[in-house]
Coordinates of N, CA, C and O in Angstrom, one line a residue:
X1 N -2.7 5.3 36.2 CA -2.1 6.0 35.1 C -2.7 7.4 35.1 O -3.8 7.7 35.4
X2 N -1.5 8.4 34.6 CA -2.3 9.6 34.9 C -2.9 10.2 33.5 O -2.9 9.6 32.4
X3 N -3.3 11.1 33.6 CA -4.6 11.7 32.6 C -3.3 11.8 31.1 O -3.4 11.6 29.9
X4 N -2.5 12.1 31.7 CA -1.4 12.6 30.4 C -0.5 11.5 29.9 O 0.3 11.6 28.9
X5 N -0.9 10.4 30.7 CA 0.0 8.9 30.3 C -1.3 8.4 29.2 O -1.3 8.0 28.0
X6 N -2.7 8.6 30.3 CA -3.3 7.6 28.9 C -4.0 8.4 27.7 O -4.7 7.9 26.9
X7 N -3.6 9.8 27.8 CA -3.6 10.5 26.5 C -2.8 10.3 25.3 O -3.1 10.1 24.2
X8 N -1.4 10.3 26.2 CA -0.5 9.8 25.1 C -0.3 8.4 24.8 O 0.6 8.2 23.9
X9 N -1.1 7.3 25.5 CA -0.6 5.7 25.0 C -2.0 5.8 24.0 O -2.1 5.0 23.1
X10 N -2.7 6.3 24.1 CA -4.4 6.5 23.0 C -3.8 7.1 21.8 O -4.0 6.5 20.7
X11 N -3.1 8.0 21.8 CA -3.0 9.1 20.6 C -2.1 8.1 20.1 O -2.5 7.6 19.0
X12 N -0.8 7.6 20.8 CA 0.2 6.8 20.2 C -0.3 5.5 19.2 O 0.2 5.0 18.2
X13 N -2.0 4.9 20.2 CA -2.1 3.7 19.2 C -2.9 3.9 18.1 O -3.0 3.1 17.3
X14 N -3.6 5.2 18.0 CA -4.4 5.6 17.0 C -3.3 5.9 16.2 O -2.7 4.9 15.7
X15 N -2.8 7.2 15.8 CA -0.9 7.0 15.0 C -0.8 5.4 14.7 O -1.3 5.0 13.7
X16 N -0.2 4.6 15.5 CA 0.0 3.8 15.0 C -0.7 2.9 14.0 O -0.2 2.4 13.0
X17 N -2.1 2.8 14.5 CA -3.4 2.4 13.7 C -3.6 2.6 12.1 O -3.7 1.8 11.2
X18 N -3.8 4.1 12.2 CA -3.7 5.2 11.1 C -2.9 4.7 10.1 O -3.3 4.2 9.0
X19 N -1.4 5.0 10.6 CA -0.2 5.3 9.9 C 0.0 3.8 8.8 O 0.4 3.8 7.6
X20 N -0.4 2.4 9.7 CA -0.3 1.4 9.5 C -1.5 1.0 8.3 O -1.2 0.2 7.4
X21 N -2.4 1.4 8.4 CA -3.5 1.5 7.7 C -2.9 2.4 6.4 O -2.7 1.8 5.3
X22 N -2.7 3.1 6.5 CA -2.7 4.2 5.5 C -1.6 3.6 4.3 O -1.8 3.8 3.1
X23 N -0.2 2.9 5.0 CA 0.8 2.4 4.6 C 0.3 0.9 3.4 O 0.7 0.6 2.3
X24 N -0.8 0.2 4.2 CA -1.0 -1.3 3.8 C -1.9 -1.0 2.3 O -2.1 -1.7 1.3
X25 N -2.5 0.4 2.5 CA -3.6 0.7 1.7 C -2.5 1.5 0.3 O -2.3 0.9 -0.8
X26 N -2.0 2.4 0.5 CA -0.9 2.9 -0.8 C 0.4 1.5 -1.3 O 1.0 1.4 -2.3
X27 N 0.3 1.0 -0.4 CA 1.4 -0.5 -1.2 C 0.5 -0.8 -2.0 O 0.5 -0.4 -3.1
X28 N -0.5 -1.7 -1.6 CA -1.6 -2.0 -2.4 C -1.8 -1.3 -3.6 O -1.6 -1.8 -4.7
X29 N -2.2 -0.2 -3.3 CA -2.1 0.3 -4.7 C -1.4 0.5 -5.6 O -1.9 0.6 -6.7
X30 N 0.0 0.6 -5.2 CA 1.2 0.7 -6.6 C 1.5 -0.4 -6.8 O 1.7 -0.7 -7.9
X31 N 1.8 -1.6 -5.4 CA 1.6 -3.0 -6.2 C 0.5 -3.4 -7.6 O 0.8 -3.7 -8.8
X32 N -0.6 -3.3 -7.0 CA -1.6 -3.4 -7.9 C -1.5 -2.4 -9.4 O -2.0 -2.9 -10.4
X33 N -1.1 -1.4 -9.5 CA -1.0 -0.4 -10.4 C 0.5 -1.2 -11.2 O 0.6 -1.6 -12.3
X34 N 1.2 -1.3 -10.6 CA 2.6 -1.6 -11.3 C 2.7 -3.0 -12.2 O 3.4 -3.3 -13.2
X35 N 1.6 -4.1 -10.9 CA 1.7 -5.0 -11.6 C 0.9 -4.9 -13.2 O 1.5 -5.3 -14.2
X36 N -0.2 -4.5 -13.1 CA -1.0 -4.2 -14.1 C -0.5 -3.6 -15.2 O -0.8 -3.8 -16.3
X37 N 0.4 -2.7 -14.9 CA 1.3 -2.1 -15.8 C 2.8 -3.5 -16.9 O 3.1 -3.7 -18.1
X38 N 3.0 -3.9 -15.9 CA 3.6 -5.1 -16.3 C 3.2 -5.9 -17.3 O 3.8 -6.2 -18.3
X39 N 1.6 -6.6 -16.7 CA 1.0 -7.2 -17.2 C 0.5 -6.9 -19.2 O 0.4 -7.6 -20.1
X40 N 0.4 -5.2 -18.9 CA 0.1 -4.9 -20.1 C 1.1 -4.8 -21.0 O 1.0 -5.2 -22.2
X41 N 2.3 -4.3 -20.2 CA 3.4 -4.5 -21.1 C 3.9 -5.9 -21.9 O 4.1 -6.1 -23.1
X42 N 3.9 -6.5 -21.0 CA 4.3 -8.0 -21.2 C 3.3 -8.7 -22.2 O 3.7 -9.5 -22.9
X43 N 2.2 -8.4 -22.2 CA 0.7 -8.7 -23.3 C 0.9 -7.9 -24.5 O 0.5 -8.4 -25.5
X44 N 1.3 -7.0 -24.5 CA 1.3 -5.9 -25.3 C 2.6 -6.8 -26.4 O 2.6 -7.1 -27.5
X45 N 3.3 -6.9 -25.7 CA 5.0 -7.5 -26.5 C 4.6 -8.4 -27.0 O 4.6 -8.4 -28.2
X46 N 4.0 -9.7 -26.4 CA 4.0 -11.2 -26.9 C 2.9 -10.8 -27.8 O 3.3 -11.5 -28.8
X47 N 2.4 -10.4 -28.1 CA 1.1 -9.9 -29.1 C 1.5 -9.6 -30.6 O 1.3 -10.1 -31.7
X48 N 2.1 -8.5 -30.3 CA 3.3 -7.7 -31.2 C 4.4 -8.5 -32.1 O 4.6 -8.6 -33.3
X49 N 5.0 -8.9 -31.2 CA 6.1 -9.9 -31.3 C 6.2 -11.4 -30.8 O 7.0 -11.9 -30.1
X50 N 5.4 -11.8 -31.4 CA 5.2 -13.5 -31.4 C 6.5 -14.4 -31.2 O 7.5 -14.3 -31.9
X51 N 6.4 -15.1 -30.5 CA 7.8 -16.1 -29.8 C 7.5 -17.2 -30.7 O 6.4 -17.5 -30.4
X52 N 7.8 -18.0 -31.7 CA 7.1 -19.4 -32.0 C 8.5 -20.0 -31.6 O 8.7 -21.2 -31.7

């Protein structure tokens, strides 16, 4: 393999690495932020406005 093949299959799996990382880590957080947000809403209502 030449110098310029395994520069670019290295850079490509770092990118990859990164990008995939970077991606798993911001879901996480607006999952986690939105649910929470949910949660408070939905707590906040049944609280307020009692279901009997």
């Amino acid at each position: 393999m030449s110098l310029f093949l395994q520069l670019n299959y290295l850079t490509t799996r770092q990118l990859n690495y990164l990008t995939t990382r970077q991606l798993n880590y911001l879901t996480t957080q607006q999952l986690n932020y939105l649910t929470t947000q949910q949660l408070n809403h939905l707590t906040t209502q049944l609280v307020n406005y009692p279901h009997n």
